[in-house]
Amino acid sequence: MKWQVILIAVLAIFGVYLVISTAVGPFEPVGRLAFVKLANPDMYPGHPHSKLLAQYAEERGSKCALVVHFAGDSNYRHYKEGDVMIIELALIDTEGTGAADPTDYLDSLKLFLYGPDEGRYKFRADGIEFNSWSEAREYVLELAAENGQQGPMPMVWHGTARSGNPIFIQGCGFPLYFYITWQEYGRFAAYYYIVKGMMTPYISLPYRNYELLHSSELQYYYTNNMLNYQ
């Protein structure tokens, strides 16, 4: 019984730490936004996933929301979805595969076990490339402050998988979400918010059944330029 009491006490302390640290931190890790792309461009005013992210922000009384990506050829510009400022930020992995290339699972495992490799990553927002997280962080928070943000802004990873089973493949932005959470709140918080965040679309995504049932079709349409609506 003694070890069970100790375990409960440790978990309780950890839970209190998570609540306090995220309450006073700049970002609230929410989780995965979507499973697959529904339209391209896939983050713009009026897009279903964009409207859902704005809803997350409004439910939390937030004027901004952050969506993170794995960098492709986009500029990742911020824009307004109703009254909510959607800020986009992408990870550039100088030693990894690109957004359209297959996932390097061994490399992902190393990131998960040992944390971010400083100096390896760059970041892009509004067409600007940043050489460090501190520079990108400052830019994102300045944008949020200009839009009247107070308190932590909800953060999601885009989550759209270009190919494969989206239940297992965590999709666009997953490494950057993990990176930011680790940098801001530490290793164990990052593990917790990754597991919690994987559950988010099953609970909150209104299109989850459609996206999962038609994932292979939507992936085919996207990769063959059949989802281009603008």
mmCIF file of C-alpha atoms in Angstrom:
data_model
loop_
_atom_site.group_PDB
_atom_site.id
_atom_site.type_symbol
_atom_site.label_atom_id
_atom_site.label_comp_id
_atom_site.label_asym_id
_atom_site.label_seq_id
_atom_site.Cartn_x
_atom_site.Cartn_y
_atom_site.Cartn_z
ATOM 1 C CA MET A 1 0.000 0.000 0.000
ATOM 2 C CA LYS A 2 2.842 2.378 0.790
ATOM 3 C CA TRP A 3 4.164 2.388 -2.781
ATOM 4 C CA GLN A 4 0.648 3.016 -4.114
ATOM 5 C CA VAL A 5 0.274 6.050 -1.860
ATOM 6 C CA ILE A 6 3.649 7.334 -3.008
ATOM 7 C CA LEU A 7 2.684 6.797 -6.656
ATOM 8 C CA ILE A 8 -0.600 8.669 -6.208
ATOM 9 C CA ALA A 9 1.210 11.514 -4.458
ATOM 10 C CA VAL A 10 3.788 11.756 -7.258
ATOM 11 C CA LEU A 11 1.058 11.777 -9.914
ATOM 12 C CA ALA A 12 -0.873 14.424 -7.991
ATOM 13 C CA ILE A 13 2.208 16.638 -7.724
ATOM 14 C CA PHE A 14 2.889 16.163 -11.426
ATOM 15 C CA GLY A 15 -0.712 17.052 -12.257
ATOM 16 C CA VAL A 16 -0.526 20.240 -10.196
ATOM 17 C CA TYR A 17 2.750 21.129 -11.916
ATOM 18 C CA LEU A 18 1.180 20.711 -15.357
ATOM 19 C CA VAL A 19 -1.824 22.834 -14.480
ATOM 20 C CA ILE A 20 0.253 25.651 -13.004
ATOM 21 C CA SER A 21 2.991 25.634 -15.665
ATOM 22 C CA THR A 22 0.597 25.740 -18.615
ATOM 23 C CA ALA A 23 -1.595 28.338 -16.893
ATOM 24 C CA VAL A 24 1.332 30.745 -16.636
ATOM 25 C CA GLY A 25 3.089 29.655 -19.847
ATOM 26 C CA PRO A 26 2.563 31.168 -23.299
ATOM 27 C CA PHE A 27 1.049 28.066 -24.940
ATOM 28 C CA GLU A 28 -1.694 25.619 -24.014
ATOM 29 C CA PRO A 29 -0.950 22.297 -25.766
ATOM 30 C CA VAL A 30 -4.320 21.116 -27.119
ATOM 31 C CA GLY A 31 -3.297 18.343 -29.488
ATOM 32 C CA ARG A 32 -3.863 17.168 -33.034
ATOM 33 C CA LEU A 33 -6.164 19.260 -35.220
ATOM 34 C CA ALA A 34 -7.056 16.849 -38.058
ATOM 35 C CA PHE A 35 -6.334 13.476 -39.692
ATOM 36 C CA VAL A 36 -6.145 14.294 -43.416
ATOM 37 C CA LYS A 37 -6.451 17.298 -45.705
ATOM 38 C CA LEU A 38 -9.967 18.252 -46.796
ATOM 39 C CA ALA A 39 -8.979 21.074 -49.169
ATOM 40 C CA ASN A 40 -5.868 22.836 -50.383
ATOM 41 C CA PRO A 41 -4.765 25.368 -49.212
ATOM 42 C CA ASP A 42 -5.585 23.657 -45.936
ATOM 43 C CA MET A 43 -5.286 26.548 -43.451
ATOM 44 C CA TYR A 44 -7.120 29.632 -44.671
ATOM 45 C CA PRO A 45 -10.221 31.602 -43.601
ATOM 46 C CA GLY A 46 -13.350 29.509 -43.883
ATOM 47 C CA HIS A 47 -11.601 26.128 -44.111
ATOM 48 C CA PRO A 48 -13.265 23.581 -41.768
ATOM 49 C CA HIS A 49 -10.058 22.942 -39.831
ATOM 50 C CA SER A 50 -9.354 26.667 -39.535
ATOM 51 C CA LYS A 51 -12.862 27.275 -38.176
ATOM 52 C CA LEU A 52 -12.410 24.427 -35.700
ATOM 53 C CA LEU A 53 -9.155 25.925 -34.414
ATOM 54 C CA ALA A 54 -10.849 29.311 -33.980
ATOM 55 C CA GLN A 55 -13.572 27.533 -32.024
ATOM 56 C CA TYR A 56 -10.936 26.035 -29.700
ATOM 57 C CA ALA A 57 -9.593 29.542 -29.075
ATOM 58 C CA GLU A 58 -13.019 31.071 -28.463
ATOM 59 C CA GLU A 59 -13.931 28.331 -25.990
ATOM 60 C CA ARG A 60 -10.838 29.299 -23.995
ATOM 61 C CA GLY A 61 -11.401 33.031 -24.255
ATOM 62 C CA SER A 62 -8.272 33.335 -26.389
ATOM 63 C CA LYS A 63 -7.831 35.876 -29.181
ATOM 64 C CA CYS A 64 -5.134 33.812 -30.904
ATOM 65 C CA ALA A 65 -4.298 30.214 -31.697
ATOM 66 C CA LEU A 66 -1.070 28.601 -32.894
ATOM 67 C CA VAL A 67 -0.972 25.785 -35.453
ATOM 68 C CA VAL A 68 2.400 24.146 -36.092
ATOM 69 C CA HIS A 69 3.561 22.407 -39.251
ATOM 70 C CA PHE A 70 6.450 20.558 -40.832
ATOM 71 C CA ALA A 71 7.788 23.069 -43.364
ATOM 72 C CA GLY A 72 6.948 22.641 -47.026
ATOM 73 C CA ASP A 73 6.940 25.410 -49.610
ATOM 74 C CA SER A 74 4.349 27.591 -47.857
ATOM 75 C CA ASN A 75 5.123 30.909 -46.168
ATOM 76 C CA TYR A 76 2.858 29.981 -43.207
ATOM 77 C CA ARG A 77 1.203 33.365 -42.907
ATOM 78 C CA HIS A 78 -1.011 34.435 -40.035
ATOM 79 C CA TYR A 79 -4.603 35.421 -40.778
ATOM 80 C CA LYS A 80 -7.934 36.119 -39.115
ATOM 81 C CA GLU A 81 -10.622 33.456 -38.728
ATOM 82 C CA GLY A 82 -13.508 35.591 -37.515
ATOM 83 C CA ASP A 83 -12.225 37.376 -34.423
ATOM 84 C CA VAL A 84 -9.388 34.898 -33.828
ATOM 85 C CA MET A 85 -5.855 35.371 -35.113
ATOM 86 C CA ILE A 86 -4.505 32.087 -36.479
ATOM 87 C CA ILE A 87 -0.702 32.058 -36.253
ATOM 88 C CA GLU A 88 1.182 29.446 -38.273
ATOM 89 C CA LEU A 89 4.695 28.234 -37.524
ATOM 90 C CA ALA A 90 6.670 25.549 -39.349
ATOM 91 C CA LEU A 91 9.697 23.462 -38.419
ATOM 92 C CA ILE A 92 12.630 23.234 -40.820
ATOM 93 C CA ASP A 93 14.721 20.177 -39.990
ATOM 94 C CA THR A 94 18.140 20.824 -41.521
ATOM 95 C CA GLU A 95 19.120 17.149 -41.115
ATOM 96 C CA GLY A 96 15.799 15.449 -41.736
ATOM 97 C CA THR A 97 13.326 14.656 -44.460
ATOM 98 C CA GLY A 98 11.049 17.263 -45.947
ATOM 99 C CA ALA A 99 7.331 17.586 -45.398
ATOM 100 C CA ALA A 100 6.490 15.426 -48.414
ATOM 101 C CA ASP A 101 9.085 12.704 -47.748
ATOM 102 C CA PRO A 102 8.662 9.493 -45.741
ATOM 103 C CA THR A 103 8.975 9.723 -41.964
ATOM 104 C CA ASP A 104 12.294 8.669 -40.456
ATOM 105 C CA TYR A 105 10.977 6.680 -37.499
ATOM 106 C CA LEU A 106 14.396 5.989 -35.979
ATOM 107 C CA ASP A 107 15.130 9.692 -35.973
ATOM 108 C CA SER A 108 11.707 10.379 -34.449
ATOM 109 C CA LEU A 109 12.445 7.855 -31.700
ATOM 110 C CA LYS A 110 15.726 9.616 -30.883
ATOM 111 C CA LEU A 111 13.866 12.916 -30.612
ATOM 112 C CA PHE A 112 11.308 11.296 -28.321
ATOM 113 C CA LEU A 113 13.938 9.740 -26.037
ATOM 114 C CA TYR A 114 16.658 12.388 -25.962
ATOM 115 C CA GLY A 115 14.818 15.594 -26.756
ATOM 116 C CA PRO A 116 15.519 18.325 -29.295
ATOM 117 C CA ASP A 117 18.980 18.615 -30.824
ATOM 118 C CA GLU A 118 19.863 22.275 -30.444
ATOM 119 C CA GLY A 119 21.142 23.951 -33.586
ATOM 120 C CA ARG A 120 19.491 21.426 -35.882
ATOM 121 C CA TYR A 121 16.188 23.206 -36.412
ATOM 122 C CA LYS A 122 15.046 26.400 -38.068
ATOM 123 C CA PHE A 123 11.547 27.830 -38.150
ATOM 124 C CA ARG A 124 9.344 29.711 -40.608
ATOM 125 C CA ALA A 125 6.425 32.089 -40.107
ATOM 126 C CA ASP A 126 5.087 34.733 -42.499
ATOM 127 C CA GLY A 127 7.835 33.846 -44.945
ATOM 128 C CA ILE A 128 10.534 34.669 -42.386
ATOM 129 C CA GLU A 129 13.072 32.018 -41.372
ATOM 130 C CA PHE A 130 14.362 31.980 -37.808
ATOM 131 C CA ASN A 131 17.579 30.280 -36.781
ATOM 132 C CA SER A 132 16.511 29.488 -33.216
ATOM 133 C CA TRP A 133 13.427 28.735 -31.173
ATOM 134 C CA SER A 134 13.976 31.852 -29.082
ATOM 135 C CA GLU A 135 13.736 34.032 -32.208
ATOM 136 C CA ALA A 136 10.641 32.235 -33.515
ATOM 137 C CA ARG A 137 9.040 32.291 -30.062
ATOM 138 C CA GLU A 138 9.577 36.029 -29.725
ATOM 139 C CA TYR A 139 8.018 36.652 -33.135
ATOM 140 C CA VAL A 140 4.957 34.492 -32.407
ATOM 141 C CA LEU A 141 4.367 36.111 -29.016
ATOM 142 C CA GLU A 142 4.748 39.601 -30.475
ATOM 143 C CA LEU A 143 2.081 38.795 -33.076
ATOM 144 C CA ALA A 144 -0.202 37.481 -30.340
ATOM 145 C CA ALA A 145 0.355 40.550 -28.142
ATOM 146 C CA GLU A 146 -0.453 42.846 -31.056
ATOM 147 C CA ASN A 147 -3.787 41.052 -31.345
ATOM 148 C CA GLY A 148 -4.559 41.521 -27.644
ATOM 149 C CA GLN A 149 -3.654 38.028 -26.468
ATOM 150 C CA GLN A 150 -3.689 37.527 -22.715
ATOM 151 C CA GLY A 151 -2.738 34.246 -21.103
ATOM 152 C CA PRO A 152 -1.742 31.048 -22.912
ATOM 153 C CA MET A 153 -2.883 30.596 -26.499
ATOM 154 C CA PRO A 154 -4.094 27.154 -27.609
ATOM 155 C CA MET A 155 -1.543 25.272 -29.700
ATOM 156 C CA VAL A 156 -2.256 22.363 -32.045
ATOM 157 C CA TRP A 157 -0.247 20.358 -34.509
ATOM 158 C CA HIS A 158 -1.861 20.298 -37.958
ATOM 159 C CA GLY A 159 -1.935 16.515 -37.985
ATOM 160 C CA THR A 160 -2.772 15.886 -41.643
ATOM 161 C CA ALA A 161 -1.125 12.755 -43.050
ATOM 162 C CA ARG A 162 -0.293 12.822 -46.768
ATOM 163 C CA SER A 163 -0.168 9.039 -46.985
ATOM 164 C CA GLY A 164 -0.554 5.929 -44.858
ATOM 165 C CA ASN A 165 -2.876 5.214 -41.978
ATOM 166 C CA PRO A 166 -3.627 8.514 -40.178
ATOM 167 C CA ILE A 167 -4.512 6.670 -36.991
ATOM 168 C CA PHE A 168 -0.862 5.691 -36.586
ATOM 169 C CA ILE A 169 0.871 8.424 -38.602
ATOM 170 C CA GLN A 170 0.573 11.614 -36.571
ATOM 171 C CA GLY A 171 0.961 13.899 -39.552
ATOM 172 C CA CYS A 172 2.131 17.436 -40.190
ATOM 173 C CA GLY A 173 3.572 19.409 -37.279
ATOM 174 C CA PHE A 174 3.877 16.579 -34.774
ATOM 175 C CA PRO A 175 7.658 17.045 -34.202
ATOM 176 C CA LEU A 176 7.317 20.803 -33.692
ATOM 177 C CA TYR A 177 4.457 20.384 -31.209
ATOM 178 C CA PHE A 178 6.636 17.967 -29.244
ATOM 179 C CA TYR A 179 9.641 20.284 -29.557
ATOM 180 C CA ILE A 180 7.797 23.359 -28.254
ATOM 181 C CA THR A 181 6.147 21.496 -25.397
ATOM 182 C CA TRP A 182 9.509 20.013 -24.340
ATOM 183 C CA GLN A 183 11.191 23.429 -24.500
ATOM 184 C CA GLU A 184 8.455 25.210 -22.570
ATOM 185 C CA TYR A 185 7.389 22.611 -20.002
ATOM 186 C CA GLY A 186 9.981 19.831 -19.928
ATOM 187 C CA ARG A 187 10.343 16.188 -20.919
ATOM 188 C CA PHE A 188 7.527 14.584 -18.940
ATOM 189 C CA ALA A 189 5.042 17.303 -19.758
ATOM 190 C CA ALA A 190 5.869 16.766 -23.441
ATOM 191 C CA TYR A 191 5.151 13.036 -23.099
ATOM 192 C CA TYR A 192 1.876 13.727 -21.314
ATOM 193 C CA TYR A 193 0.645 16.329 -23.799
ATOM 194 C CA ILE A 194 1.571 14.154 -26.775
ATOM 195 C CA VAL A 195 -0.521 11.239 -25.471
ATOM 196 C CA LYS A 196 -3.364 13.553 -24.499
ATOM 197 C CA GLY A 197 -3.116 15.404 -27.809
ATOM 198 C CA MET A 198 -3.417 12.207 -29.822
ATOM 199 C CA MET A 199 -6.889 11.755 -28.333
ATOM 200 C CA THR A 200 -8.074 15.269 -29.195
ATOM 201 C CA PRO A 201 -9.465 14.620 -32.707
ATOM 202 C CA TYR A 202 -11.387 11.543 -31.538
ATOM 203 C CA ILE A 203 -13.168 13.765 -29.013
ATOM 204 C CA SER A 204 -13.377 17.170 -30.687
ATOM 205 C CA LEU A 205 -13.037 16.760 -34.471
ATOM 206 C CA PRO A 206 -16.549 16.815 -35.984
ATOM 207 C CA TYR A 207 -15.272 15.343 -39.269
ATOM 208 C CA ARG A 208 -13.324 12.477 -37.710
ATOM 209 C CA ASN A 209 -15.470 9.671 -39.123
ATOM 210 C CA TYR A 210 -15.478 11.148 -42.612
ATOM 211 C CA GLU A 211 -11.732 11.795 -42.579
ATOM 212 C CA LEU A 212 -10.881 8.316 -41.317
ATOM 213 C CA LEU A 213 -13.330 6.449 -43.562
ATOM 214 C CA HIS A 214 -12.202 8.362 -46.663
ATOM 215 C CA SER A 215 -8.559 8.958 -45.743
ATOM 216 C CA SER A 216 -7.049 7.030 -48.672
ATOM 217 C CA GLU A 217 -9.307 8.828 -51.162
ATOM 218 C CA LEU A 218 -8.555 12.260 -49.716
ATOM 219 C CA GLN A 219 -4.832 11.511 -49.658
ATOM 220 C CA TYR A 220 -4.983 10.471 -53.316
ATOM 221 C CA TYR A 221 -6.930 13.607 -54.245
ATOM 222 C CA TYR A 222 -4.424 15.811 -52.426
ATOM 223 C CA THR A 223 -1.271 14.260 -53.862
ATOM 224 C CA ASN A 224 -2.792 14.439 -57.356
ATOM 225 C CA ASN A 225 -3.748 18.123 -57.039
ATOM 226 C CA MET A 226 -7.468 17.394 -56.940
ATOM 227 C CA LEU A 227 -8.162 19.284 -53.690
ATOM 228 C CA ASN A 228 -7.042 22.678 -54.992
ATOM 229 C CA TYR A 229 -10.004 24.991 -54.484
ATOM 230 C CA GLN A 230 -8.261 28.353 -54.761
#
